[in-house]
Amino acid sequence: MNNNIKPVKALIEIPSWLGDFVMSTPSIENIINHYQDIEITIIGSSAPIEAIKNHPKVVRTMVLDKRYKSLYKACNQLGEFDIYFTFRSSFRAKFLKFFIKAKKKYQYNNIYQDCHQVEKYNKFINDSLNANFKAGTLSLPVEIVRKNNKSRTVGINPGASYGNAKRWYPKEFGKVAEELSKTYNIIIFGNSNEVQFALEIEKLLVSKGVENYINLSGKTSISELIKSISKLDLFITGDSGPMHIAACFKIPTVALFGPTNDLETSQWLNKRKIIIKKNLACQPCLKRICPLGHHNCMKLIDAKEVIDAIKKNNFL
C-alpha cells in the first residue's frame, strides 16, 4: 500500500432546489463509492449546502452568488481539482464549468427522460464515470435522535417553493389537521416565505379548539427541519423539498400532486407513501401558475379524500 497516494480532489455543484439535491444524494454516494479515497468540495445554494455540509467526505463548501462576475471570482478562489461534476444544466452552470479548474469536467443535461429524477442523476454519474452503479437510497448526514415517547406526531407542510400551482389550500390542510389532531400531535412546517399559509392553518385549528399543535413555519434551519421531519409518524405535503426529506427517512407520507409528474419526483424508495392526484388531461403541465386559470388539479382534491386515504392505509 502506497501511503503517498493522495485522495481524489472532487468539486461538485449540487442542485439548487432542496428536493432536487436530496434526489441527487444516491449519485453523490456513488461518486464516493467509485473513488473511495476522495475529498469533496461542494458549491451551490445555501439550503442544500446546509443539508450536506456535515458529510464526512466534504472538506469545504461555498455558497454561490448568481452574478456572473461573482461566479468568475469563485472559480479563482476554489483552486484546482481532479474532477468536477455539476448537477445543473443551466447556462449559468455552463459558464461556471468553463472557468472551473479541473482535469475532468462533467455537466448534467436533459437527455435523460422517462424515469425518476433520482435515476436521471444516477445515469449522468454512470455515463460520466463509465460505471454501472444502481440508484441507491436517499441519504442525509444528520444524526437522528428517535423520540422515546409514545405520542404520535403528524407534520403538515402547506408550502411549495417552486410555484403557486403546486400548493394545496390552507383551508383543506386545516381540515385534515383538525381530524388528525384527535390521534396525533400537529407540527406545521414552512419556510420564511410560507408563514402566511401556516398561520391560516393555525387560525383554523384555534377556531376548532385544537391545542396540540406547534407552528414551526419560518422558525427552523435546514438542519432543524431535517431532524424534525425524521421524527414524524406521518407527513402531509405537496411535492416539495420536505417531501423528499421524509422519503429519506421512510416516513409515512401523503403527497398531493398537481402540476408536477409523480413518476419523476415522487417519494423515492419509500414504500410507506400515498400519492393523491386527479389524473386530469392537463396534468402534468409543469407550470408554476395554472395556465388554464382553474387550478383543478389541486382544487378538486378535498380534505375528505386525504383523510380517507390515511384511514385506508392504516396510518390512523
Coordinates of C-alpha atoms in Angstrom, one line a residue:
M1 CA 0.0 0.0 0.0
N2 CA 1.4 3.4 -1.0
N3 CA 0.7 5.9 1.7
N4 CA 1.8 8.7 -0.6
I5 CA -1.2 8.4 -2.8
K6 CA -3.3 11.5 -2.4
P7 CA -7.1 11.4 -2.3
V8 CA -9.0 12.5 -5.3
K9 CA -10.0 16.1 -5.1
A10 CA -13.6 16.5 -6.4
L11 CA -15.7 19.6 -6.8
I12 CA -19.5 19.1 -7.0
E13 CA -22.1 21.7 -7.8
I14 CA -25.3 20.4 -6.3
P15 CA -28.8 21.1 -7.5
S16 CA -30.2 24.5 -6.4
W17 CA -33.5 23.2 -5.0
L18 CA -33.6 21.3 -1.7
G19 CA -35.7 18.5 -3.1
D20 CA -33.6 18.1 -6.2
F21 CA -30.5 18.0 -4.0
V22 CA -32.0 15.2 -1.8
M23 CA -32.7 13.2 -5.0
S24 CA -29.1 13.6 -6.1
T25 CA -27.7 12.1 -2.9
P26 CA -27.6 8.5 -4.2
S27 CA -25.5 9.7 -7.1
I28 CA -23.1 11.6 -4.8
E29 CA -22.7 8.4 -2.8
N30 CA -21.9 6.6 -6.0
I31 CA -19.2 9.1 -6.8
I32 CA -17.7 8.4 -3.3
N33 CA -18.1 4.6 -3.9
H34 CA -16.2 4.9 -7.2
Y35 CA -13.2 6.8 -5.8
Q36 CA -13.4 5.8 -2.1
D37 CA -10.4 7.9 -1.2
I38 CA -11.9 11.3 -2.0
E39 CA -12.2 14.8 -0.7
I40 CA -15.2 16.8 -1.8
T41 CA -15.8 20.5 -2.1
I42 CA -19.4 21.4 -2.5
I43 CA -20.7 24.5 -4.2
G44 CA -24.3 25.7 -4.7
S45 CA -27.2 27.5 -3.0
S46 CA -27.5 27.8 0.8
A47 CA -30.2 25.4 1.7
P48 CA -28.8 22.3 0.0
I49 CA -25.3 23.1 1.3
E50 CA -26.6 23.2 4.9
A51 CA -28.1 19.8 4.3
I52 CA -24.8 18.2 3.2
K53 CA -22.1 20.3 4.9
N54 CA -21.5 17.7 7.7
H55 CA -20.9 14.8 5.3
P56 CA -17.6 13.1 6.3
K57 CA -16.2 13.3 2.8
V58 CA -17.0 17.1 2.4
V59 CA -14.0 19.2 3.3
R60 CA -15.3 22.6 2.1
T61 CA -18.4 24.3 1.0
M62 CA -19.1 27.6 -0.8
V63 CA -22.5 29.3 -1.4
L64 CA -22.5 30.8 -4.9
D65 CA -23.7 34.2 -5.8
K66 CA -25.7 34.1 -9.1
R67 CA -23.9 37.1 -10.6
Y68 CA -21.5 36.1 -13.3
K69 CA -18.7 38.3 -12.0
S70 CA -19.0 36.6 -8.6
L71 CA -19.1 33.2 -10.2
Y72 CA -15.8 34.0 -12.1
K73 CA -14.2 35.1 -8.8
A74 CA -15.4 32.0 -7.1
C75 CA -13.7 29.8 -9.7
N76 CA -10.3 31.5 -8.9
Q77 CA -10.9 31.1 -5.2
L78 CA -11.7 27.4 -5.3
G79 CA -8.4 26.3 -6.8
E80 CA -7.7 23.2 -8.8
F81 CA -9.4 19.8 -8.8
D82 CA -9.0 16.3 -10.2
I83 CA -12.7 16.1 -11.3
Y84 CA -15.7 18.3 -11.4
F85 CA -19.4 17.4 -11.6
T86 CA -22.3 19.8 -11.9
F87 CA -25.8 18.5 -11.4
R88 CA -27.2 21.6 -13.1
S89 CA -27.9 22.1 -16.8
S90 CA -28.4 25.8 -17.0
F91 CA -26.4 28.3 -19.0
R92 CA -25.0 29.7 -15.7
A93 CA -23.8 26.2 -14.8
K94 CA -22.1 26.0 -18.3
F95 CA -20.4 29.4 -17.6
L96 CA -19.2 28.1 -14.3
K97 CA -17.9 24.9 -15.7
F98 CA -15.9 26.7 -18.4
F99 CA -13.9 28.6 -15.7
I100 CA -13.5 25.8 -13.1
K101 CA -10.0 24.4 -13.0
A102 CA -10.3 20.6 -13.1
K103 CA -8.7 17.8 -15.2
K104 CA -12.1 16.3 -15.9
K105 CA -15.4 18.1 -16.1
Y106 CA -18.9 16.7 -16.4
Q107 CA -22.3 18.5 -16.6
Y108 CA -25.8 17.1 -16.2
N109 CA -28.1 17.7 -19.2
N110 CA -31.7 16.9 -20.1
I111 CA -31.0 13.8 -22.3
Y112 CA -32.3 11.5 -19.6
Q113 CA -36.1 11.0 -19.9
D114 CA -39.0 8.8 -18.8
C115 CA -37.6 7.9 -15.4
H116 CA -37.4 9.2 -11.9
Q117 CA -35.2 12.2 -11.2
V118 CA -33.0 10.0 -8.9
E119 CA -32.4 7.7 -11.8
K120 CA -31.7 10.6 -14.2
Y121 CA -28.9 11.9 -11.9
N122 CA -27.6 8.4 -11.5
K123 CA -27.4 7.8 -15.2
F124 CA -25.5 11.0 -15.5
I125 CA -22.9 9.8 -13.0
N126 CA -22.7 6.3 -14.6
D127 CA -22.1 7.9 -18.0
S128 CA -19.5 10.3 -16.6
L129 CA -17.6 7.6 -14.8
N130 CA -18.2 4.7 -17.2
A131 CA -19.8 2.9 -14.3
N132 CA -22.9 0.8 -13.6
F133 CA -24.0 1.8 -10.1
K134 CA -27.6 1.3 -9.1
A135 CA -29.5 4.2 -7.8
G136 CA -29.5 3.7 -4.1
T137 CA -31.4 5.2 -1.2
L138 CA -31.6 8.8 -0.3
S139 CA -29.2 9.9 2.4
L140 CA -28.7 13.0 4.6
P141 CA -25.7 13.3 7.0
V142 CA -27.8 14.2 10.0
E143 CA -27.6 12.5 13.4
I144 CA -31.1 11.3 14.2
V145 CA -32.3 11.0 17.7
R146 CA -35.5 9.0 17.7
K147 CA -38.2 10.1 20.1
N148 CA -38.8 7.8 23.1
N149 CA -42.4 8.8 24.0
K150 CA -45.5 7.0 22.8
S151 CA -47.4 10.0 21.4
R152 CA -47.6 10.3 17.6
T153 CA -46.9 13.4 15.6
V154 CA -48.0 14.4 12.1
G155 CA -46.3 17.1 10.0
I156 CA -48.3 19.5 7.9
N157 CA -46.4 21.1 5.1
P158 CA -48.5 23.6 3.0
G159 CA -45.7 25.2 1.1
A160 CA -44.2 24.5 -2.3
S161 CA -41.3 26.8 -3.2
Y162 CA -41.4 26.3 -7.0
G163 CA -44.7 28.0 -7.6
N164 CA -48.4 28.5 -6.6
A165 CA -49.7 25.8 -8.8
K166 CA -48.1 23.1 -6.6
R167 CA -49.8 24.4 -3.5
W168 CA -52.9 22.8 -1.9
Y169 CA -55.2 25.1 0.1
P170 CA -54.6 26.0 3.7
K171 CA -58.3 25.5 4.5
E172 CA -58.1 21.9 3.3
F173 CA -54.8 21.3 5.2
G174 CA -56.5 22.7 8.2
K175 CA -59.5 20.3 7.9
V176 CA -57.1 17.4 7.7
A177 CA -55.0 18.6 10.7
E178 CA -58.2 19.1 12.8
E179 CA -59.3 15.5 12.1
L180 CA -55.8 14.1 12.8
S181 CA -55.4 16.1 16.0
K182 CA -57.6 13.5 17.7
T183 CA -54.8 10.9 17.4
Y184 CA -51.7 12.9 16.5
N185 CA -49.9 16.0 17.8
I186 CA -49.6 18.5 14.9
I187 CA -46.4 20.3 13.6
I188 CA -46.9 22.9 10.9
F189 CA -43.9 23.4 8.7
G190 CA -42.9 26.0 6.2
N191 CA -40.0 28.3 5.2
S192 CA -39.9 32.1 5.7
N193 CA -41.9 32.7 2.6
E194 CA -44.7 30.3 3.7
V195 CA -45.5 31.8 7.1
Q196 CA -48.9 33.1 6.0
F197 CA -50.0 29.7 4.8
A198 CA -49.1 28.2 8.1
L199 CA -50.9 31.0 10.0
E200 CA -54.1 30.3 8.1
I201 CA -53.9 26.6 9.2
E202 CA -53.2 27.7 12.8
K203 CA -56.2 30.0 12.9
L204 CA -58.4 27.2 11.7
L205 CA -57.1 24.9 14.4
V206 CA -57.6 27.6 17.1
S207 CA -61.1 28.2 15.9
K208 CA -61.9 24.5 16.3
G209 CA -60.4 24.4 19.8
V210 CA -57.3 22.3 18.8
E211 CA -54.4 22.9 21.2
N212 CA -52.0 20.1 20.5
Y213 CA -50.1 21.8 17.7
I214 CA -46.8 23.7 17.1
N215 CA -46.3 26.1 14.3
L216 CA -42.6 26.0 13.2
S217 CA -43.1 27.8 9.9
G218 CA -40.2 30.2 9.3
K219 CA -38.5 29.2 12.6
T220 CA -36.2 26.3 11.6
S221 CA -32.9 26.0 9.9
I222 CA -32.5 23.3 7.3
S223 CA -30.7 21.0 9.8
E224 CA -33.5 21.5 12.3
L225 CA -36.1 20.9 9.6
I226 CA -34.5 17.6 8.7
K227 CA -34.3 16.5 12.3
S228 CA -37.9 17.4 13.0
I229 CA -39.2 15.6 9.9
S230 CA -37.1 12.5 10.7
K231 CA -39.0 12.1 14.0
L232 CA -42.5 12.2 12.5
D233 CA -45.0 9.4 12.4
L234 CA -46.9 10.8 9.4
F235 CA -46.4 13.7 6.9
I236 CA -48.9 15.5 4.8
T237 CA -47.4 17.6 2.0
G238 CA -47.3 18.7 -1.6
D239 CA -44.5 17.9 -4.0
S240 CA -41.7 19.7 -2.2
G241 CA -38.2 19.5 -0.7
P242 CA -39.5 18.4 2.7
M243 CA -41.4 15.6 1.0
H244 CA -38.1 14.2 -0.2
I245 CA -36.6 14.6 3.3
A246 CA -39.4 12.5 4.6
A247 CA -38.8 9.9 1.9
C248 CA -35.1 9.8 3.0
F249 CA -36.3 8.6 6.5
K250 CA -39.1 6.4 5.2
I251 CA -41.7 8.5 7.0
P252 CA -45.3 7.5 6.1
T253 CA -46.3 10.3 3.7
V254 CA -49.3 11.6 1.9
A255 CA -48.2 13.6 -1.1
L256 CA -50.6 15.8 -3.1
F257 CA -49.5 16.1 -6.8
G258 CA -51.0 18.7 -9.2
P259 CA -48.9 20.2 -12.0
T260 CA -45.8 18.0 -11.4
N261 CA -45.0 14.5 -12.5
D262 CA -45.1 11.9 -9.7
L263 CA -43.4 9.4 -12.0
E264 CA -40.3 11.7 -11.9
T265 CA -40.4 13.3 -8.5
S266 CA -42.4 11.1 -6.1
Q267 CA -41.0 9.8 -2.8
W268 CA -38.1 7.6 -3.9
L269 CA -38.0 4.1 -2.4
N270 CA -40.5 5.0 0.3
K271 CA -42.9 2.1 0.5
R272 CA -44.9 3.9 3.1
K273 CA -46.3 6.6 0.8
I274 CA -49.6 7.7 -0.6
I275 CA -49.9 9.8 -3.8
I276 CA -53.1 11.7 -4.4
K277 CA -53.7 13.2 -7.8
K278 CA -56.6 13.8 -10.1
N279 CA -55.3 12.4 -13.4
L280 CA -56.7 15.3 -15.4
A281 CA -56.0 15.7 -19.1
C282 CA -53.9 18.8 -18.4
Q283 CA -51.6 17.0 -15.9
P284 CA -48.7 17.3 -15.6
C285 CA -48.3 20.8 -17.0
L286 CA -45.1 21.5 -15.0
K287 CA -46.1 25.2 -14.7
R288 CA -45.6 27.5 -11.7
I289 CA -49.0 29.0 -12.2
C290 CA -52.0 27.2 -13.7
P291 CA -52.0 28.1 -17.4
L292 CA -55.8 27.4 -17.7
G293 CA -56.7 29.5 -14.7
H294 CA -58.8 26.9 -12.9
H295 CA -56.2 25.1 -10.8
N296 CA -58.4 22.0 -10.8
C297 CA -55.5 19.6 -10.3
M298 CA -55.3 20.8 -6.7
K299 CA -58.8 22.4 -6.2
L300 CA -60.6 19.1 -6.9
I301 CA -58.7 17.3 -4.0
D302 CA -60.6 17.7 -0.8
A303 CA -59.8 17.0 2.8
K304 CA -62.1 14.0 3.0
E305 CA -60.1 12.3 0.2
V306 CA -56.9 12.7 2.1
I307 CA -58.4 11.5 5.4
D308 CA -60.0 8.5 3.7
A309 CA -56.6 7.6 2.2
I310 CA -54.9 7.8 5.5
K311 CA -57.5 5.5 7.1
K312 CA -57.4 3.1 4.2
N313 CA -53.7 2.7 4.6
N314 CA -53.9 2.3 8.4
F315 CA -52.0 5.5 9.1
L316 CA -54.5 6.4 11.8

